[in-house]
PDB file of C-alpha atoms in Angstrom:
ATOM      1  CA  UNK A   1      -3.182  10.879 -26.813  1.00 34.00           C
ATOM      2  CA  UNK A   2      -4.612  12.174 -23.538  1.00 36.00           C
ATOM      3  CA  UNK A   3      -6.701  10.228 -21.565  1.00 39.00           C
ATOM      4  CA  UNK A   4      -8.676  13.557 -20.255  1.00 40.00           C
ATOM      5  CA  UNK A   5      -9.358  16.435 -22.334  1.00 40.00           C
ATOM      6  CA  UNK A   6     -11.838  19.288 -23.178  1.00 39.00           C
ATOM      7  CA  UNK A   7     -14.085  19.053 -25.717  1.00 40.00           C
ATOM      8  CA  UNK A   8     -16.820  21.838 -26.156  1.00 40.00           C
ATOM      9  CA  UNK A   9     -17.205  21.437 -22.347  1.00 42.00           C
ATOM     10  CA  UNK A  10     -17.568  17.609 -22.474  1.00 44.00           C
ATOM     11  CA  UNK A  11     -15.446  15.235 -20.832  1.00 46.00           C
ATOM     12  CA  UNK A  12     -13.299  12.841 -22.647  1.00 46.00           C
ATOM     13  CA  UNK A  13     -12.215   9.365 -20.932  1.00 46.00           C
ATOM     14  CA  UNK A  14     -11.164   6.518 -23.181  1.00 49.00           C
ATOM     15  CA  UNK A  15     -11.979   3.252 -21.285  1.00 47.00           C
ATOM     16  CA  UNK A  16      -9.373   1.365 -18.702  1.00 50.00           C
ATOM     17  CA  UNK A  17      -7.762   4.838 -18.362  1.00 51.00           C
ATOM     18  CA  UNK A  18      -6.293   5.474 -14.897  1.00 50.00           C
ATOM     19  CA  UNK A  19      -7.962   8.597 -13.626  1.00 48.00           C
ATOM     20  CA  UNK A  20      -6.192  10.529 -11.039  1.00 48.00           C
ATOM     21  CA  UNK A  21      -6.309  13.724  -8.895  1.00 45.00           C
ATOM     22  CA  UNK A  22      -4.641  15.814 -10.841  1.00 41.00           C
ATOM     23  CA  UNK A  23      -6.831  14.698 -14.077  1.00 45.00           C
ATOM     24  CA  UNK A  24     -10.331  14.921 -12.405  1.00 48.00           C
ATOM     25  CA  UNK A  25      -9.861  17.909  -9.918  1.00 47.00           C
ATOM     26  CA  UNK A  26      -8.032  20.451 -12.228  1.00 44.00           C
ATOM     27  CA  UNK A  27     -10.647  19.589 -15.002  1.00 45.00           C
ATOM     28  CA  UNK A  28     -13.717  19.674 -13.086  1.00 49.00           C
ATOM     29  CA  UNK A  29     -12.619  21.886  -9.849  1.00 46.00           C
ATOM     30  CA  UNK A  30      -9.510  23.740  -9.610  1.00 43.00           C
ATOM     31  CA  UNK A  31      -8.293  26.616  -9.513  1.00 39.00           C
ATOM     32  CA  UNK A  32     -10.987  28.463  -6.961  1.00 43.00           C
ATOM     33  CA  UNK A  33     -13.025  25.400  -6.118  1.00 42.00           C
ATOM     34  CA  UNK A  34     -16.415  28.090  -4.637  1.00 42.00           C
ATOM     35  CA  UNK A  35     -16.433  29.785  -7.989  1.00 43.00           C
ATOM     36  CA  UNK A  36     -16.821  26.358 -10.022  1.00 44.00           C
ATOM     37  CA  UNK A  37     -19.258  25.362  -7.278  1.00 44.00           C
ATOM     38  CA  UNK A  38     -21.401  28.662  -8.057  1.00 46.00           C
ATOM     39  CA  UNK A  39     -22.724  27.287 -11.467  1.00 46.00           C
ATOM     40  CA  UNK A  40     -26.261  25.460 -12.065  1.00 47.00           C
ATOM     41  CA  UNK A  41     -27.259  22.798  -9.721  1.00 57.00           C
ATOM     42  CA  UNK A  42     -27.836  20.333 -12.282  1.00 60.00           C
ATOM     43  CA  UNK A  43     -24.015  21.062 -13.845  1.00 59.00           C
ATOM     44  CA  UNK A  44     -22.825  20.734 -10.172  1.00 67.00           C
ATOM     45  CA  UNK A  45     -24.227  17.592  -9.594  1.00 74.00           C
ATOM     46  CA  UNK A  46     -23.404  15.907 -12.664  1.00 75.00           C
ATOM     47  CA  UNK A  47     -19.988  16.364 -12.178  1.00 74.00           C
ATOM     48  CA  UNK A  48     -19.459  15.330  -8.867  1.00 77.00           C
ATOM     49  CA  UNK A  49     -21.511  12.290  -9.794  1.00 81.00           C
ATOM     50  CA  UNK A  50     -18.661  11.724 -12.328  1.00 75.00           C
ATOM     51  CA  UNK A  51     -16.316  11.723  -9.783  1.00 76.00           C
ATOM     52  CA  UNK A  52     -18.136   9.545  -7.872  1.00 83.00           C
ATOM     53  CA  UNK A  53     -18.394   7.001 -10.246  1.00 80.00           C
ATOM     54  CA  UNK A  54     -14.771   7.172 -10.790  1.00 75.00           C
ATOM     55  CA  UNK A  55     -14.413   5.724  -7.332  1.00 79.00           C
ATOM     56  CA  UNK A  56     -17.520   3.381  -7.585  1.00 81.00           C
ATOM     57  CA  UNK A  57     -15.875   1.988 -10.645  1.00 76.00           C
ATOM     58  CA  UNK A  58     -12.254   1.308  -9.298  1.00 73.00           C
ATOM     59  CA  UNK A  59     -11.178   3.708 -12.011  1.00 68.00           C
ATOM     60  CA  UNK A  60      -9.450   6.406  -9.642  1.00 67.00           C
ATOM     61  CA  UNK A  61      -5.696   6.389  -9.069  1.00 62.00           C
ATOM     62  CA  UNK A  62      -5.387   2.551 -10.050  1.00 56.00           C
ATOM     63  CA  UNK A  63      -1.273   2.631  -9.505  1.00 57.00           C
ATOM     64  CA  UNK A  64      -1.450   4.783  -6.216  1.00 59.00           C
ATOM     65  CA  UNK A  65       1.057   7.501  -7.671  1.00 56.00           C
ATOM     66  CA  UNK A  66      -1.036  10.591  -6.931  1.00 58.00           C
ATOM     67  CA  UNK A  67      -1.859  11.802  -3.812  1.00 62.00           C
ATOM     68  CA  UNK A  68      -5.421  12.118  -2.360  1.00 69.00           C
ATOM     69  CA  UNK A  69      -7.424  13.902  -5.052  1.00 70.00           C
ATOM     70  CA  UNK A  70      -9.061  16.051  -2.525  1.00 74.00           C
ATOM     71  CA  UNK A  71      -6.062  16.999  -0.656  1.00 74.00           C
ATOM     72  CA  UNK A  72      -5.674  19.457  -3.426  1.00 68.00           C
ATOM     73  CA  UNK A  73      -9.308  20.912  -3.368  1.00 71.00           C
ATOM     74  CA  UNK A  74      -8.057  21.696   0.558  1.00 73.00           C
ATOM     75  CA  UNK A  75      -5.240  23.496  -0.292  1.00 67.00           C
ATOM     76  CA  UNK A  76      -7.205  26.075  -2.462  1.00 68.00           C
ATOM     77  CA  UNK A  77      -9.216  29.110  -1.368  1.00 65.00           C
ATOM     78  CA  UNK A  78     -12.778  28.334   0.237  1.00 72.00           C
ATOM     79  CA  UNK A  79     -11.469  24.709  -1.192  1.00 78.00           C
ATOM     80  CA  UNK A  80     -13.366  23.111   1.359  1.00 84.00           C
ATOM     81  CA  UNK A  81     -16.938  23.722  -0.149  1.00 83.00           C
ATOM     82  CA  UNK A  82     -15.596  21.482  -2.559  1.00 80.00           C
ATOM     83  CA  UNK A  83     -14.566  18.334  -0.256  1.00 85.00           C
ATOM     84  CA  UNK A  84     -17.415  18.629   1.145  1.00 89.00           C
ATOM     85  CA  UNK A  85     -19.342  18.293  -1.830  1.00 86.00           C
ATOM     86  CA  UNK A  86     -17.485  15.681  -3.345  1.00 86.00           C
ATOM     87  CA  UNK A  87     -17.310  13.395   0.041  1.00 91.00           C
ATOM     88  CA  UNK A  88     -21.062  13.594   0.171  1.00 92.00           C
ATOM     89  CA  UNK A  89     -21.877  12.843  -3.573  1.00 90.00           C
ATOM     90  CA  UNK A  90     -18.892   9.979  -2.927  1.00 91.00           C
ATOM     91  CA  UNK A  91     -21.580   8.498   0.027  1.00 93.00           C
ATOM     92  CA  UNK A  92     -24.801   9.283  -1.945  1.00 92.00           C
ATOM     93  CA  UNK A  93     -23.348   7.235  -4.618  1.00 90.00           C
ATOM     94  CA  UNK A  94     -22.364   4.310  -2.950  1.00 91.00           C
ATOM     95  CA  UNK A  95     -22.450   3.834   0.939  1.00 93.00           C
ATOM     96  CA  UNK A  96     -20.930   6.385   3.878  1.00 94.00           C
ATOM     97  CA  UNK A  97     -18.974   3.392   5.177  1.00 94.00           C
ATOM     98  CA  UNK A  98     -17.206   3.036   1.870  1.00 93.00           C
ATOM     99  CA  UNK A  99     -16.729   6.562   1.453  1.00 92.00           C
ATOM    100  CA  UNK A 100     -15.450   7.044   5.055  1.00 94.00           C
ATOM    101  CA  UNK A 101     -12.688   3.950   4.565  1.00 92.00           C
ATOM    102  CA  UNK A 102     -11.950   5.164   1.198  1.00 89.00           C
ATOM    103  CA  UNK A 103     -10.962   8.678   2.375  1.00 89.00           C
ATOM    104  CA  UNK A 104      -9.100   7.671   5.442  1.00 90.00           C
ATOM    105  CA  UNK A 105      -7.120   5.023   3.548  1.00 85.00           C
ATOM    106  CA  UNK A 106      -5.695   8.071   1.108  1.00 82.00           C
ATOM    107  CA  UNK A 107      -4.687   9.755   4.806  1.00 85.00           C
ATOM    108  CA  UNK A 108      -7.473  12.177   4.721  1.00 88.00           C
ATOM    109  CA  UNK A 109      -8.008  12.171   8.461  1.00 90.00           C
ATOM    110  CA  UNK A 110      -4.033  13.105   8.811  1.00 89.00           C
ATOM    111  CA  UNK A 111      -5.020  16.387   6.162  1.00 87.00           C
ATOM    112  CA  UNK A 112      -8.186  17.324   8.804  1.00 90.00           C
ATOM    113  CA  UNK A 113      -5.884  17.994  11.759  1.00 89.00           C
ATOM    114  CA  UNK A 114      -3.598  20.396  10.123  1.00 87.00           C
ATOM    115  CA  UNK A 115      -4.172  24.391  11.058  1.00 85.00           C
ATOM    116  CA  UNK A 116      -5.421  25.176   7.501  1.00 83.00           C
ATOM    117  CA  UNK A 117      -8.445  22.938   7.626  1.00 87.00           C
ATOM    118  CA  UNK A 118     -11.656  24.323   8.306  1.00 89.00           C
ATOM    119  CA  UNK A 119     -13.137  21.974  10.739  1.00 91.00           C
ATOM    120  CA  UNK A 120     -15.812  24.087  12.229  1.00 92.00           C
ATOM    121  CA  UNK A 121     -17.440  24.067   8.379  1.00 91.00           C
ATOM    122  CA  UNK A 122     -16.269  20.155   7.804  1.00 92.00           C
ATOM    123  CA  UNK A 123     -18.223  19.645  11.009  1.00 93.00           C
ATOM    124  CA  UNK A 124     -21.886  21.277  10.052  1.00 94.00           C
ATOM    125  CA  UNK A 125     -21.530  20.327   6.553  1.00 94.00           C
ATOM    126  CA  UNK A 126     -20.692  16.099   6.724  1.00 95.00           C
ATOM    127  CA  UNK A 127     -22.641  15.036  10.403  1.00 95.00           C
ATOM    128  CA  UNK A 128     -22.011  11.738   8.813  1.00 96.00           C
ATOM    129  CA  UNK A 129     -18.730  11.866   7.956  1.00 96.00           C
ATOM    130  CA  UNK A 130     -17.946  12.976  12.365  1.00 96.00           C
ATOM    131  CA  UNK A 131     -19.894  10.459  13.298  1.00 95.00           C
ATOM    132  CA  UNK A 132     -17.885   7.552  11.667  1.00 95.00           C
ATOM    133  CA  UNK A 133     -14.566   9.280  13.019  1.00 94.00           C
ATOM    134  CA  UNK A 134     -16.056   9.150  16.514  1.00 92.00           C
ATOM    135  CA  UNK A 135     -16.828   5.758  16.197  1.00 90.00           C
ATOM    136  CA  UNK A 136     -13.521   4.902  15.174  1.00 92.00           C
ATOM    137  CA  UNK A 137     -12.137   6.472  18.026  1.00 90.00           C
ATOM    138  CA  UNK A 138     -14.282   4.582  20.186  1.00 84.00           C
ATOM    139  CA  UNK A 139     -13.224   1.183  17.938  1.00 85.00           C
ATOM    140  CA  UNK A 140      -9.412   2.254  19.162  1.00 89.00           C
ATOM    141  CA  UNK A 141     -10.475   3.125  22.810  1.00 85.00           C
ATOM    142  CA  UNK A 142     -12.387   0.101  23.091  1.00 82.00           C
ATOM    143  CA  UNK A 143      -9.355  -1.793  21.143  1.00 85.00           C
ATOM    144  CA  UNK A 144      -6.850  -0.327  23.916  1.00 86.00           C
ATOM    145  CA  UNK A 145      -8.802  -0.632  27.038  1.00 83.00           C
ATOM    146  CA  UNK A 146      -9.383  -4.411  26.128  1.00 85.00           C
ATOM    147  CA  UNK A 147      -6.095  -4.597  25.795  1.00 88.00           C
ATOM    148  CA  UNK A 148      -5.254  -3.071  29.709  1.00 86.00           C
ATOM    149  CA  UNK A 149      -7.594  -5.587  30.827  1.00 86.00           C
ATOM    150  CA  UNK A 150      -6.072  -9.085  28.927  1.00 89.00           C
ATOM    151  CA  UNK A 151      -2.347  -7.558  30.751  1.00 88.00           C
ATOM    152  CA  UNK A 152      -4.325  -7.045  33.983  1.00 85.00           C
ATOM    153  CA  UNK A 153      -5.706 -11.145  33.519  1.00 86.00           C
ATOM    154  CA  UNK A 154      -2.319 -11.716  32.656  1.00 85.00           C
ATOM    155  CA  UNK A 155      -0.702 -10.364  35.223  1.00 82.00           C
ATOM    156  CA  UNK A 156      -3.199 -11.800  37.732  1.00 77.00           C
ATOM    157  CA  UNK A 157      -3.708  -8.155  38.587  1.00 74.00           C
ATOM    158  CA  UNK A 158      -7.167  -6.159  40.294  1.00 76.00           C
ATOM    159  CA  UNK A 159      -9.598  -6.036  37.674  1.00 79.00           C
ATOM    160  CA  UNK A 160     -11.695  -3.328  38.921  1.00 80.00           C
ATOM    161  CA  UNK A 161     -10.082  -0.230  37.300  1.00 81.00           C
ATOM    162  CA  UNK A 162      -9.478  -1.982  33.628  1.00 82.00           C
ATOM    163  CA  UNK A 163     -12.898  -3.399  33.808  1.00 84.00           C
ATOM    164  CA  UNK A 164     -15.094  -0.498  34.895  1.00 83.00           C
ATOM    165  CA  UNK A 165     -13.396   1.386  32.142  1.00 81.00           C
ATOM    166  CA  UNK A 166     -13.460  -1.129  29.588  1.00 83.00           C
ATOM    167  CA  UNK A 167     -17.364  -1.700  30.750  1.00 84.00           C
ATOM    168  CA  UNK A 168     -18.279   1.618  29.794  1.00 82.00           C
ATOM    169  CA  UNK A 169     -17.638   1.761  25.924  1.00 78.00           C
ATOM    170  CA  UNK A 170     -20.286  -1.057  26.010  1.00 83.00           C
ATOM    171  CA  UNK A 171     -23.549  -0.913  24.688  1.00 81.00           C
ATOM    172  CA  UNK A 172     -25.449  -3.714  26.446  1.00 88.00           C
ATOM    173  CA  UNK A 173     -25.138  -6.367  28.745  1.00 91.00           C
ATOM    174  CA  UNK A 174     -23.838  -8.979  25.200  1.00 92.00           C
ATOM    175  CA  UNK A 175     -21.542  -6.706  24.367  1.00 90.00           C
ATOM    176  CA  UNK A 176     -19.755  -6.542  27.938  1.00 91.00           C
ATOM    177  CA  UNK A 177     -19.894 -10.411  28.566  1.00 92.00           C
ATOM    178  CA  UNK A 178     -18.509 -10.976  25.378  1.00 91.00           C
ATOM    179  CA  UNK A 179     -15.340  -8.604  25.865  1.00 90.00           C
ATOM    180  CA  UNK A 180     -15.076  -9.668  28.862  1.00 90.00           C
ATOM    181  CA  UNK A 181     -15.040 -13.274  28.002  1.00 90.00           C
ATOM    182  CA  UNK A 182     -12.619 -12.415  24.782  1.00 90.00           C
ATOM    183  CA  UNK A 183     -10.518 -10.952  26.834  1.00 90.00           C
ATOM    184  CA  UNK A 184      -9.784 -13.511  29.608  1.00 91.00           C
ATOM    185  CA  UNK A 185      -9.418 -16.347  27.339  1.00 92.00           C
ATOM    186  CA  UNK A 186      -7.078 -14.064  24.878  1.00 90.00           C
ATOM    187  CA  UNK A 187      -4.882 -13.615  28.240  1.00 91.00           C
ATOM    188  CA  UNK A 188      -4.293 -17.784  28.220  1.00 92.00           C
ATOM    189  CA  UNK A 189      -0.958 -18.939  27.151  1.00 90.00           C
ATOM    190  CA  UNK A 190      -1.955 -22.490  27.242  1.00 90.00           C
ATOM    191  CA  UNK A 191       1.327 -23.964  25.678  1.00 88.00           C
ATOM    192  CA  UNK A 192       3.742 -21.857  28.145  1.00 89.00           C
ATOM    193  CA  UNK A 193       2.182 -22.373  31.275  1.00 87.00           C
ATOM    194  CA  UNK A 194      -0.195 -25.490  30.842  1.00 91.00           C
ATOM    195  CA  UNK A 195      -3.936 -26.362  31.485  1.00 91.00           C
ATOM    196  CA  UNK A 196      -3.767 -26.093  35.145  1.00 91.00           C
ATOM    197  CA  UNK A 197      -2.625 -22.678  35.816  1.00 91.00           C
ATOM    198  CA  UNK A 198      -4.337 -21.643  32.778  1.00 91.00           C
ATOM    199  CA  UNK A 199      -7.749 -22.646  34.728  1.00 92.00           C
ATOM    200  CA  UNK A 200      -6.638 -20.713  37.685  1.00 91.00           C
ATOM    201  CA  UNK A 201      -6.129 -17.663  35.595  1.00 91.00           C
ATOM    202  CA  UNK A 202      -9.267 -18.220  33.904  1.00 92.00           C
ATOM    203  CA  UNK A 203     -11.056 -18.477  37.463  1.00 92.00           C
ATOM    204  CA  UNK A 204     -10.700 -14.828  37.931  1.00 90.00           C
ATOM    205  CA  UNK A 205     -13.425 -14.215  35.465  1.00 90.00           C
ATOM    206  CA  UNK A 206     -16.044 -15.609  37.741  1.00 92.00           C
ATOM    207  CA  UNK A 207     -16.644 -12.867  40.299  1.00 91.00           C
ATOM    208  CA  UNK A 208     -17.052 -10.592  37.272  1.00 90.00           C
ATOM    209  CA  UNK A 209     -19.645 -12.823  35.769  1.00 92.00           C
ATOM    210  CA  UNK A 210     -21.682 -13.869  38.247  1.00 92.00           C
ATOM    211  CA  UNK A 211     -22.758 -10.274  38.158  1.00 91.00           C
ATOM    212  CA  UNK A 212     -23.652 -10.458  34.486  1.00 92.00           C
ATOM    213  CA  UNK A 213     -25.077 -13.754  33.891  1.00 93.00           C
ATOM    214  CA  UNK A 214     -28.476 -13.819  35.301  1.00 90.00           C
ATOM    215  CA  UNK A 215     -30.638 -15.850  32.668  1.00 94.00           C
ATOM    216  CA  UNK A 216     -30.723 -19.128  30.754  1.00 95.00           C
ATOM    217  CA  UNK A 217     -30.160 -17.167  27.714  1.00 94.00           C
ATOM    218  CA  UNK A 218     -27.385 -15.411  28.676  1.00 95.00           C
ATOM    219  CA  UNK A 219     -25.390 -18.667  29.566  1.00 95.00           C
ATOM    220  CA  UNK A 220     -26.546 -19.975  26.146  1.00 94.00           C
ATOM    221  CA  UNK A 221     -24.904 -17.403  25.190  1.00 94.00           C
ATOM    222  CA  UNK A 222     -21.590 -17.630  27.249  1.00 95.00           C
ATOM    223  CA  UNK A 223     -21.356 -21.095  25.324  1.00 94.00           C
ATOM    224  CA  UNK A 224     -21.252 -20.101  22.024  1.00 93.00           C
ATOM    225  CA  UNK A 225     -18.864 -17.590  22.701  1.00 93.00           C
ATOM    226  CA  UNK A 226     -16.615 -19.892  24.507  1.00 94.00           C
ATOM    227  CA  UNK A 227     -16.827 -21.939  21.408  1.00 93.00           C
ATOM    228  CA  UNK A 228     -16.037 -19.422  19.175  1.00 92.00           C
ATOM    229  CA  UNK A 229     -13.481 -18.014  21.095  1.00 92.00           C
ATOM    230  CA  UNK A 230     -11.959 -21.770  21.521  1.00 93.00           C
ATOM    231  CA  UNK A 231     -12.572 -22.808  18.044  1.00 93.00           C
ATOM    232  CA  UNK A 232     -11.202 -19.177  16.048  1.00 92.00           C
ATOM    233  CA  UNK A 233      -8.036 -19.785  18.621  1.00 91.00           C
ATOM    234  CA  UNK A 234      -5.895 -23.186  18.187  1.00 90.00           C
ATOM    235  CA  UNK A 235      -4.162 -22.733  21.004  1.00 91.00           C
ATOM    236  CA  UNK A 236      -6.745 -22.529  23.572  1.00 92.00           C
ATOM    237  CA  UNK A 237      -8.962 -25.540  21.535  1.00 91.00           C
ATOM    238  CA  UNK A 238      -8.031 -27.860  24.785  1.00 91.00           C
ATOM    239  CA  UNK A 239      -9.448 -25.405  26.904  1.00 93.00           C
ATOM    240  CA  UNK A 240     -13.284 -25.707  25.924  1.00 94.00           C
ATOM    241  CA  UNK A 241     -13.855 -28.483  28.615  1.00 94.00           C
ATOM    242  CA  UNK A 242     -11.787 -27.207  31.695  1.00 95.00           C
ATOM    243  CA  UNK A 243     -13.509 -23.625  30.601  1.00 95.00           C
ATOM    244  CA  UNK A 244     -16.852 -24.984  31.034  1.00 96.00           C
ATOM    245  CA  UNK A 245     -16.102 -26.748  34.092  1.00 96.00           C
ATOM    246  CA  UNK A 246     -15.089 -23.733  35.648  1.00 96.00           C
ATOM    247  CA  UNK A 247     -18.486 -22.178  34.942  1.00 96.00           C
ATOM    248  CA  UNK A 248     -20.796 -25.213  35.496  1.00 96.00           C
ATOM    249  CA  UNK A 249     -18.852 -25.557  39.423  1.00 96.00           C
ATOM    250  CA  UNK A 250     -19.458 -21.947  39.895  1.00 95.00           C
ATOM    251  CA  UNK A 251     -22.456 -22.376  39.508  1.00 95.00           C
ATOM    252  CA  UNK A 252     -22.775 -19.741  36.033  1.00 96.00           C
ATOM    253  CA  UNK A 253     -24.016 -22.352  33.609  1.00 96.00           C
ATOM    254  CA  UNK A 254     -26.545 -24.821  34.739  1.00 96.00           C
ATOM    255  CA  UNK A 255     -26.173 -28.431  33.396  1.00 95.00           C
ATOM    256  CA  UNK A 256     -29.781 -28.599  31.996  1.00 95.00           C
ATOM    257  CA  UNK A 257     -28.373 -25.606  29.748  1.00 95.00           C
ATOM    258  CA  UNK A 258     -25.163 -27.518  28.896  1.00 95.00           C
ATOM    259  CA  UNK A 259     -27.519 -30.765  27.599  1.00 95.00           C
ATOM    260  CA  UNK A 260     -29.970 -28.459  25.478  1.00 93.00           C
ATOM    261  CA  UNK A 261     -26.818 -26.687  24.160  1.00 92.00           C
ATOM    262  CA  UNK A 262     -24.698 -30.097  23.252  1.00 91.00           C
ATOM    263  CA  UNK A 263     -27.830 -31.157  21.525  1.00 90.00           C
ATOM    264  CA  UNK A 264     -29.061 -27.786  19.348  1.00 86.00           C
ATOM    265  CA  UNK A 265     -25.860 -26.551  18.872  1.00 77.00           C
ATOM    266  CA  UNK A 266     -24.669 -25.857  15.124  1.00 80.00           C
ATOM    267  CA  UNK A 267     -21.839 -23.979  13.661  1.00 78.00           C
ATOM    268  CA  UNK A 268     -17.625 -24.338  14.014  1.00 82.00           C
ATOM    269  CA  UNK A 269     -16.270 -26.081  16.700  1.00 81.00           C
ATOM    270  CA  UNK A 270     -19.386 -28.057  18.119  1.00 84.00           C
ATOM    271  CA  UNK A 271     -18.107 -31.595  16.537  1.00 85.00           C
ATOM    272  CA  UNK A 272     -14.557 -30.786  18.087  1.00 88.00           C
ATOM    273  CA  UNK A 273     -15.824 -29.794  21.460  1.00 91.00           C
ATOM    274  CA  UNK A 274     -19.229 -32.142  21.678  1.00 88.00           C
ATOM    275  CA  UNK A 275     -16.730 -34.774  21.558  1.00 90.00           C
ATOM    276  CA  UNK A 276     -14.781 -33.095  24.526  1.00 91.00           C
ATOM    277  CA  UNK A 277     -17.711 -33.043  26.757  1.00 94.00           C
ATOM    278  CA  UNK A 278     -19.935 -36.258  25.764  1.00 92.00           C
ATOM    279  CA  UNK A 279     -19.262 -38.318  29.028  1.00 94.00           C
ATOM    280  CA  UNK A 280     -20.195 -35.167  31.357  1.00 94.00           C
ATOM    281  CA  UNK A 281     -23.374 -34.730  29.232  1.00 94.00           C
ATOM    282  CA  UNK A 282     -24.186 -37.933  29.791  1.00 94.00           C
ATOM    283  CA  UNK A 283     -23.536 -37.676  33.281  1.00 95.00           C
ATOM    284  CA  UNK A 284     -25.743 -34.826  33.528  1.00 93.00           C
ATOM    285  CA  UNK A 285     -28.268 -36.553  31.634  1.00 90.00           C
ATOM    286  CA  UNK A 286     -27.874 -39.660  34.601  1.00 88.00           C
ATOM    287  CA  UNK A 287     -28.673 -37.272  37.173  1.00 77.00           C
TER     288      UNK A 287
END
C-alpha cells in the first residue's frame, strides 16, 4: 500500500511513514512549481503548512536516502517561487534558526551557488534567510582569524596585524577581551613546554590588555573567563594561578577584585582554583 496517495484531492499519510522529497514535492508541487503556486491563498498555505509540519515532526526523509526535497523545486521552471515559499512557511512554523540549519545540513547552500539559481529573487524574497548566511560567514571569518592570531601567540610572533583584524569582527569591548583571552590561553601547550615558558608566552597578552581593561567590572570579568577557559581545558587547569599572577603584577587585576571574586564566585572550576589561590588571598587580605 502507498504511504502517499490522491484521494479526491486529499492527502493520504498513514502514521510513522517516512515522507520524502519525491513523495511531498511531486504531490503537492511539481511539475511547474508557479502554476501550483497560482491557486487560492488559503489552498497555498495549507499545503506548505503540511510540509512544514513534516519537518517540525521529524517525519521528512527519516533514512536520509533522498536528496534535498527542494533541490528539485530548483531545478524546475520559475521553481524558485516555490523554495521560497516553502523555506519561509518552514521558519513561520517553527524558528528561522532551525529552518536555516535544517536547509544547509541537506547542502542547500552548495545548490545556491550554482549558475541556475536565481539569487537576485532568493535575495528580495528570504532577507532572513541572507542574513543567517552572512552571519555564518562572519562565524567562519571570525573562526579563522582567531585562529591566525593563537599561531601568531604561538609563534611568539607581532600581534598587531592578526589582532586588529581579528578585533574588528567584534561587537563590543566583552566580546574582544574574551577572544582575545581564548585565544592566548588556547596557544599554551602546557605539557610540551612547561609552566614557565608557558607564562612567558602568556605575558604577551598584557600590552594588548592593558588597553582594554579599564574598570573593576571588566577584570571581574577577565576572571571568570580565565576560569572558564582553565576549567573547560584540562590541560591548562595548572595555569589558573601563574595566569592570574601575571595580571595582578601587571597591574590588570587589582587584589581587592581578586578577594571579592574568591569570595562571590559560583559556577565550574571555583572549588578547583579557590584552592589554588587561598594563601595569596589571604595575603591580600593581610595587607
Amino acid at each position: 500500500m502507498s504511504v502517499l496517495m490522491r484521494r479526491e484531492n486529499t492527502l493520504i499519510i498513514e502514521p510513522g511513514s517516512d515522507i520524502s522529497k519525491i513523495q511531498i514535492i511531486n504531490f503537492i508541487l511539481l511539475p511547474n512549481s508557479k502554476k501550483h503556486f497560482e491557486g487560492p491563498p488559503l489552498y497555498q498555505n495549507r499545503l506548505l503548512r503540511i510540509i512544514s509540519l513534516f519537518i517540525k515532526n521529524k517525519t521528512y526523509n527519516k533514512s536520509k536516502k533522498e536528496e534535498f526535497f527542494l533541490t528539485a523545486s530548483c531545478a524546475e521552471p520559475e521553481g524558485i517561487v516555490a523554495v521560497c515559499k516553502c523555506l519561509d512557511a518552514i521558519k513561520n512554523e517553527i524558528t528561522p534558526e532551525f529552518t536555516f540549519e535544517f536547509a544547509k545540513q541537506y547542502g542547500f547552500l552548495q545548490i545556491m551557488k550554482t549558475d541556475d539559481f536565481d539569487m537576485q529573487y532568493f535575495q528580495d524574497t528570504l532577507p532572513w534567510f541572507m542574513n543567517s548566511i552572512n552571519q555564518l560567514n562572519q562565524q567562519e571569518e571570525k573562526k579563522d582569524l582567531t585562529q591566525n592570531l593563537i599561531e601568531a601567540f604561538k609563534k611568539e610572533l607581532d600581534l598587531t596585524e592578526a589582532a586588529t583584524q581579528a578585533k574588528q569582527l567584534c561587537s563590543d569591548q566583552k566580546s574582544w577581551i574574551e577572544l582575545l583571552c581564548k585565544a592566548s590561553l588556547q596557544s599554551l601547550d602546557v605539557s610540551k613546554f612547561g609552566i614557565q615558558q608557558s607564562q612567558q608566552q602568556f605575558s604577551q597578552l598584557i600590552p594588548m590588555l592593558k588597553q582594554e581593561i579599564n574598570s573593576v567590572h571588566l577584570q571581574g570579568f577577565l576572571m571568570d573567563l580565565l576560569m572558564k577557559e582553565c576549567y573547560e581545558h584540562p590541560s591548562l587547569c595548572e595555569m589558573f594561578k601563574p595566569c592570574l599572577m601575571i595580571l595582578y603584577n601587571a597591574q590588570i587585576i587589582d587584589g581587592n577584585v581578586i578577594i571579592a571574586w574568591y569570595e562571590r564566585a559560583q559556577g565550574n572550576g571555583k572549588a578547583t582554583f579557590g584552592k589554588q589561590i587561598f594563601r595569596f588571598v589571604e595575603w591580600l587580605k593581610a595587607e
